[in-house]
Coordinates of C-alpha atoms and ligand atoms in Angstrom, one line a residue:
M11 CA 4.1 -22.1 0.8
L12 CA 7.8 -21.6 0.9
K13 CA 9.6 -23.7 -1.7
L14 CA 13.2 -22.7 -1.2
Q15 CA 14.3 -23.4 2.3
G16 CA 17.7 -23.9 3.6
K17 CA 19.4 -24.0 7.0
A18 CA 22.2 -21.7 8.2
G19 CA 25.4 -22.8 6.5
T20 CA 23.7 -23.9 3.3
P21 CA 22.4 -20.5 2.2
S22 CA 22.0 -21.3 -1.5
T23 CA 22.6 -24.1 -3.9
S24 CA 23.4 -21.7 -6.8
R25 CA 26.3 -19.9 -5.1
P26 CA 29.6 -21.8 -5.4
A27 CA 31.2 -22.4 -2.1
S28 CA 34.0 -20.0 -1.6
P29 CA 36.8 -20.2 1.0
L30 CA 36.2 -16.6 1.7
N31 CA 32.7 -16.9 2.9
A32 CA 32.8 -20.4 4.3
P33 CA 32.6 -20.1 8.0
A34 CA 34.8 -22.1 10.4
P35 CA 32.8 -25.0 11.8
K36 CA 32.8 -23.5 15.3
E37 CA 31.4 -20.3 14.0
R38 CA 28.6 -22.2 12.3
D39 CA 27.6 -23.9 15.5
R40 CA 27.5 -20.6 17.3
T41 CA 25.0 -19.1 14.8
D42 CA 22.8 -22.2 14.7
E43 CA 19.8 -20.5 16.0
I44 CA 19.7 -17.9 13.2
Q45 CA 18.5 -19.5 10.0
I46 CA 19.3 -18.3 6.5
L47 CA 16.3 -18.8 4.1
P48 CA 16.6 -17.9 0.4
V49 CA 13.6 -15.9 -0.5
Q50 CA 13.8 -14.9 -4.2
G51 CA 16.3 -13.2 -6.4
N52 CA 19.1 -11.5 -4.4
V53 CA 17.1 -11.5 -1.1
Y54 CA 17.5 -13.8 1.9
L55 CA 15.7 -13.9 5.2
L56 CA 17.6 -14.2 8.5
A57 CA 15.1 -15.7 11.0
G58 CA 15.5 -16.1 14.7
A59 CA 17.2 -12.9 15.7
G60 CA 14.1 -11.0 17.0
A61 CA 12.2 -9.4 14.1
N62 CA 12.9 -10.9 10.6
I63 CA 16.0 -9.5 8.9
A64 CA 16.1 -9.3 5.1
V65 CA 19.5 -9.4 3.4
Q66 CA 20.1 -8.3 -0.2
I67 CA 23.4 -9.3 -1.6
G68 CA 25.3 -8.6 -4.8
D69 CA 28.5 -7.1 -6.3
D70 CA 28.1 -3.7 -4.6
G71 CA 27.8 -5.2 -1.1
I72 CA 25.1 -5.9 1.4
L73 CA 21.8 -4.2 2.1
L74 CA 20.0 -5.1 5.3
V75 CA 16.4 -4.5 6.2
D76 CA 16.2 -4.4 10.0
T77 CA 18.9 -5.7 12.3
G78 CA 17.2 -7.8 15.0
S79 CA 17.6 -7.6 18.8
A80 CA 20.7 -6.0 20.3
P81 CA 21.9 -9.0 22.3
L82 CA 22.1 -11.1 19.0
S83 CA 24.0 -8.5 17.0
D84 CA 27.2 -10.4 16.8
K85 CA 25.4 -13.6 15.8
V86 CA 23.6 -11.7 13.1
L87 CA 26.8 -10.3 11.8
A88 CA 28.4 -13.7 11.7
T89 CA 25.4 -15.1 9.9
V90 CA 25.5 -12.2 7.3
R91 CA 29.1 -13.2 6.8
Q92 CA 28.0 -16.7 5.8
L93 CA 26.1 -15.1 2.9
S94 CA 28.7 -12.6 1.7
N95 CA 32.0 -11.1 2.6
K96 CA 31.2 -7.8 0.8
P97 CA 30.9 -4.7 2.9
I98 CA 27.5 -3.8 4.5
R99 CA 26.5 -0.7 2.6
Y100 CA 23.0 0.0 3.7
I101 CA 20.8 -0.7 6.7
V102 CA 17.1 0.1 6.2
N103 CA 14.8 0.2 9.3
T104 CA 11.1 -0.5 9.0
S105 CA 10.3 1.1 12.3
A106 CA 12.0 2.1 15.6
R107 CA 11.1 -1.0 17.5
Q108 CA 13.9 -2.5 19.6
D109 CA 13.7 -5.9 17.9
H110 CA 14.0 -4.3 14.5
I111 CA 16.8 -1.7 15.3
G112 CA 18.7 -3.5 18.0
G113 CA 21.6 -4.6 15.8
N114 CA 22.0 -1.2 14.1
E115 CA 25.1 -0.1 16.0
V116 CA 27.1 -3.3 15.6
L117 CA 26.1 -3.8 12.0
A118 CA 26.5 -0.2 10.9
K119 CA 30.0 -0.1 12.4
A120 CA 30.9 -3.3 10.6
G121 CA 29.9 -1.6 7.3
T122 CA 31.3 0.9 4.8
K123 CA 29.6 3.6 2.9
M124 CA 29.9 3.7 -0.8
G125 CA 32.7 5.9 -2.1
G126 CA 32.3 5.8 -5.9
G127 CA 28.7 6.8 -6.4
I128 CA 27.7 3.2 -7.5
L129 CA 24.8 3.4 -5.2
V130 CA 22.5 6.4 -5.6
G131 CA 23.1 8.7 -2.7
G132 CA 26.3 6.9 -1.7
Y133 CA 29.2 8.8 -0.2
A134 CA 32.5 7.9 1.4
G135 CA 32.8 7.4 5.1
D136 CA 32.9 4.9 7.9
G137 CA 30.0 2.6 8.7
A138 CA 27.0 1.7 6.7
M139 CA 24.3 4.2 5.8
V140 CA 21.2 3.8 8.0
V141 CA 18.1 4.7 6.1
A142 CA 14.6 5.1 7.7
H143 CA 11.6 7.3 7.8
L144 CA 12.0 10.5 9.7
G145 CA 9.6 9.1 12.4
V146 CA 12.2 6.5 13.2
L147 CA 14.9 9.1 13.8
K148 CA 12.5 11.1 16.0
A149 CA 11.6 8.0 18.0
M150 CA 15.2 6.9 18.5
S151 CA 16.8 10.3 19.2
A152 CA 14.5 12.5 21.2
P153 CA 11.2 11.2 22.7
T154 CA 9.7 14.2 24.4
G155 CA 11.0 14.7 27.9
K156 CA 13.0 11.4 28.0
P157 CA 16.5 10.4 27.2
A158 CA 17.2 9.0 23.7
S159 CA 15.9 5.5 23.4
A160 CA 18.9 4.3 21.3
P161 CA 22.6 5.2 21.2
S162 CA 23.4 7.8 18.5
A163 CA 25.6 5.3 16.7
A164 CA 22.3 3.4 15.9
W165 CA 20.3 6.3 14.6
P166 CA 19.4 6.7 10.9
T167 CA 22.1 8.7 9.1
D168 CA 19.6 9.3 6.3
A169 CA 16.0 9.9 7.5
Y170 CA 13.5 10.6 4.8
P171 CA 10.4 12.8 5.3
G172 CA 7.3 12.3 3.1
D173 CA 6.0 9.1 1.8
S174 CA 8.7 7.4 -0.3
K175 CA 12.4 7.1 -1.0
E176 CA 14.3 5.3 -3.7
L177 CA 17.7 3.5 -3.5
Y178 CA 19.6 1.6 -6.1
A179 CA 21.7 -1.3 -4.9
N180 CA 23.1 -4.5 -6.4
A181 CA 21.6 -3.8 -9.8
E182 CA 18.1 -3.3 -8.5
G183 CA 15.8 -0.5 -7.6
V184 CA 14.7 -0.5 -3.9
E185 CA 11.6 1.4 -3.1
L186 CA 10.9 2.6 0.5
V187 CA 7.2 3.3 1.0
H188 CA 5.8 5.1 4.0
P189 CA 2.1 4.3 4.0
G190 CA 1.3 6.9 6.6
A191 CA 0.9 6.2 10.3
A192 CA 0.3 2.5 10.8
N193 CA 1.9 0.6 13.7
T194 CA 3.9 3.7 14.5
D195 CA 4.4 7.0 12.7
G196 CA 7.6 5.9 11.0
D197 CA 6.9 2.6 9.3
S198 CA 8.4 1.8 5.9
L199 CA 7.7 -1.0 3.5
V200 CA 10.7 -2.0 1.4
Y201 CA 10.2 -3.3 -2.1
F202 CA 13.0 -5.0 -4.1
R203 CA 11.8 -4.4 -7.6
R204 CA 14.0 -6.9 -9.5
S205 CA 14.0 -9.7 -6.9
D206 CA 10.3 -9.0 -6.5
V207 CA 10.2 -9.2 -2.7
V208 CA 8.4 -6.9 -0.3
V209 CA 9.6 -6.5 3.3
T210 CA 6.7 -5.3 5.4
G211 CA 8.0 -4.7 8.9
D212 CA 5.3 -5.0 11.6
I213 CA 2.5 -3.8 9.4
F214 CA 2.1 -7.5 8.5
S215 CA 2.9 -10.4 10.8
M216 CA 2.3 -14.1 10.4
T217 CA 2.4 -14.6 14.2
S218 CA 0.4 -11.8 15.8
Y219 CA -2.2 -9.1 15.5
P220 CA -0.8 -5.8 14.5
V221 CA 0.9 -4.1 17.5
I222 CA -0.4 -0.6 17.2
D223 CA 1.5 2.0 19.2
I224 CA -1.1 4.8 19.6
D225 CA 1.4 6.7 21.8
K226 CA 3.9 6.6 19.0
G227 CA 1.4 7.8 16.3
G228 CA 0.1 4.4 15.3
S229 CA -3.4 3.9 13.9
F230 CA -5.7 1.0 13.3
T231 CA -7.1 2.4 10.1
G232 CA -3.5 3.2 9.2
V233 CA -2.5 -0.5 9.5
L234 CA -5.4 -1.4 7.2
A235 CA -4.2 1.2 4.7
G236 CA -0.6 -0.2 5.0
L237 CA -1.9 -3.7 4.3
N238 CA -3.6 -2.4 1.2
R239 CA -0.4 -0.8 0.0
I240 CA 1.4 -4.2 0.4
I241 CA -1.4 -5.8 -1.7
D242 CA -0.9 -3.0 -4.3
L243 CA 2.8 -3.8 -4.6
T244 CA 2.4 -7.6 -4.8
I245 CA 1.4 -9.6 -7.9
P246 CA 0.4 -13.3 -7.5
K247 CA 1.6 -15.9 -10.0
D248 CA -1.4 -17.0 -12.0
W249 CA -3.7 -18.1 -9.2
Q250 CA -0.9 -20.2 -7.7
E251 CA 1.4 -19.7 -4.8
G252 CA 4.3 -17.4 -5.5
G253 CA 4.8 -14.3 -7.5
T254 CA 5.9 -11.4 -5.3
M255 CA 7.3 -12.8 -2.1
V256 CA 6.5 -11.1 1.2
I257 CA 8.8 -11.0 4.3
P258 CA 6.6 -10.2 7.3
G259 CA 7.8 -8.5 10.4
H260 CA 7.6 -11.8 12.2
G261 CA 7.0 -15.4 11.1
R262 CA 7.4 -17.3 7.9
I263 CA 7.8 -16.1 4.3
A264 CA 4.5 -15.2 2.7
D265 CA 2.9 -14.2 -0.6
E266 CA 0.0 -11.9 -1.6
A267 CA -2.7 -14.5 -0.6
D268 CA -1.4 -14.4 3.0
V269 CA -1.6 -10.6 3.1
V270 CA -5.1 -10.6 1.6
E271 CA -6.2 -13.1 4.2
Y272 CA -4.7 -11.0 7.0
R273 CA -6.2 -7.8 5.6
D274 CA -9.6 -9.5 5.4
M275 CA -9.4 -10.6 9.0
I276 CA -8.6 -7.1 10.2
T277 CA -11.5 -5.8 8.1
I278 CA -13.9 -8.3 9.6
I279 CA -12.7 -7.5 13.1
R280 CA -13.2 -3.8 12.3
D281 CA -16.7 -4.3 11.1
R282 CA -17.6 -6.3 14.2
I283 CA -16.2 -3.7 16.5
Q284 CA -18.0 -1.0 14.5
D285 CA -21.3 -2.8 14.9
M286 CA -20.8 -3.2 18.6
I287 CA -20.0 0.5 19.0
R288 CA -23.2 1.3 17.1
K289 CA -25.1 -0.8 19.6
G290 CA -23.7 1.4 22.3
M291 CA -21.3 -1.1 23.8
S292 CA -18.4 0.1 26.0
L293 CA -14.8 -0.9 25.5
E294 CA -15.1 -3.4 28.3
Q295 CA -18.3 -4.9 26.8
V296 CA -16.6 -5.1 23.4
K297 CA -13.6 -6.9 24.9
A298 CA -15.9 -9.3 26.8
A299 CA -17.8 -10.1 23.6
R300 CA -14.5 -11.1 21.9
P301 CA -14.9 -9.9 18.4
T302 CA -11.6 -11.6 17.5
R303 CA -12.4 -15.0 19.0
D304 CA -12.1 -17.1 15.9
Y305 CA -8.6 -15.7 15.3
D306 CA -7.1 -15.6 18.8
G307 CA -5.9 -19.2 18.6
R308 CA -3.5 -18.2 15.8
Y309 CA -2.7 -14.6 16.6
G310 CA -2.8 -14.5 20.4
D311 CA -3.8 -11.6 22.6
P312 CA -6.0 -9.1 20.8
T313 CA -6.2 -6.5 23.6
L314 CA -3.9 -3.8 22.2
M315 CA -5.5 -4.0 18.7
T316 CA -9.1 -4.0 20.1
E317 CA -8.4 -1.0 22.2
A318 CA -6.8 0.9 19.4
A319 CA -9.7 0.0 17.0
Y320 CA -12.4 0.9 19.6
R321 CA -10.9 4.3 20.4
E322 CA -10.5 5.2 16.7
I323 CA -13.8 4.0 15.5
S324 CA -15.8 5.5 18.4
R325 CA -13.9 8.8 17.8
G326 CA -14.5 8.8 14.1
R327 CA -18.2 8.1 13.9
Ligands
ZN18 ZN1 8.3 -6.4 15.3

């Protein structure tokens, strides 16, 4: 599926080696676990640091989508530095999950806001701008009756309400789409219009069923709607592999066909559960009947998703 693949240390064949961004050999060894994979256009994938991290590079600087797990922050920063020595301008978070926002503090601190208005909404100051849906700020700052789940230095500095936000970075439009409550109530899809890459966060995963946080406003039908939004954004290349590239929350780089397959699987599972509910089956009976059995080998434990689907469908009908 993926045609362009490289290992850390050889990020791209088209970029001339520069003494500025060539890491010392020791540094390279240290970051061996995190792989740099060219995706398309200006966008790269950093794999192996928790959730997938997308990196857009260009003359203006660096834009990151998600920052991986906290313990790997320094390695992530060192790996980003193998791609570009420009300042980190923007961090976009696709949700408030720990393996997506864990590096925010370290990476934002290492960055610099725009001072010259080259990026839309840019302003002078220390640290990168952290952009996410308002639901992410709420989840990180003040869960009801509990201490904040993340240090304030990691919080979004620019939290958007509503269903979309536009950025302009490195000569391309970047669209943030909030498809409504999906895995949580603060999910964003990130669409790089010129590079033609969609970063999906956990709405789409190559390695697991959707992890639906009902307690955090997540919804099974919302995930289905989110998957359909991704399919709306992507355009396949003449019945072949390729076209719009898709970076899932976890797992390998994908394209529209992979998302369609996943959406169809979720739809089939929904129909099966719906049918079982119509027959009067309890949640325990539905679980025992294993409506996901033919997919469990690939996607693992379906319990969370089955429970979310059961509750929603039985409530709704
Ligand atoms: Zn995740």
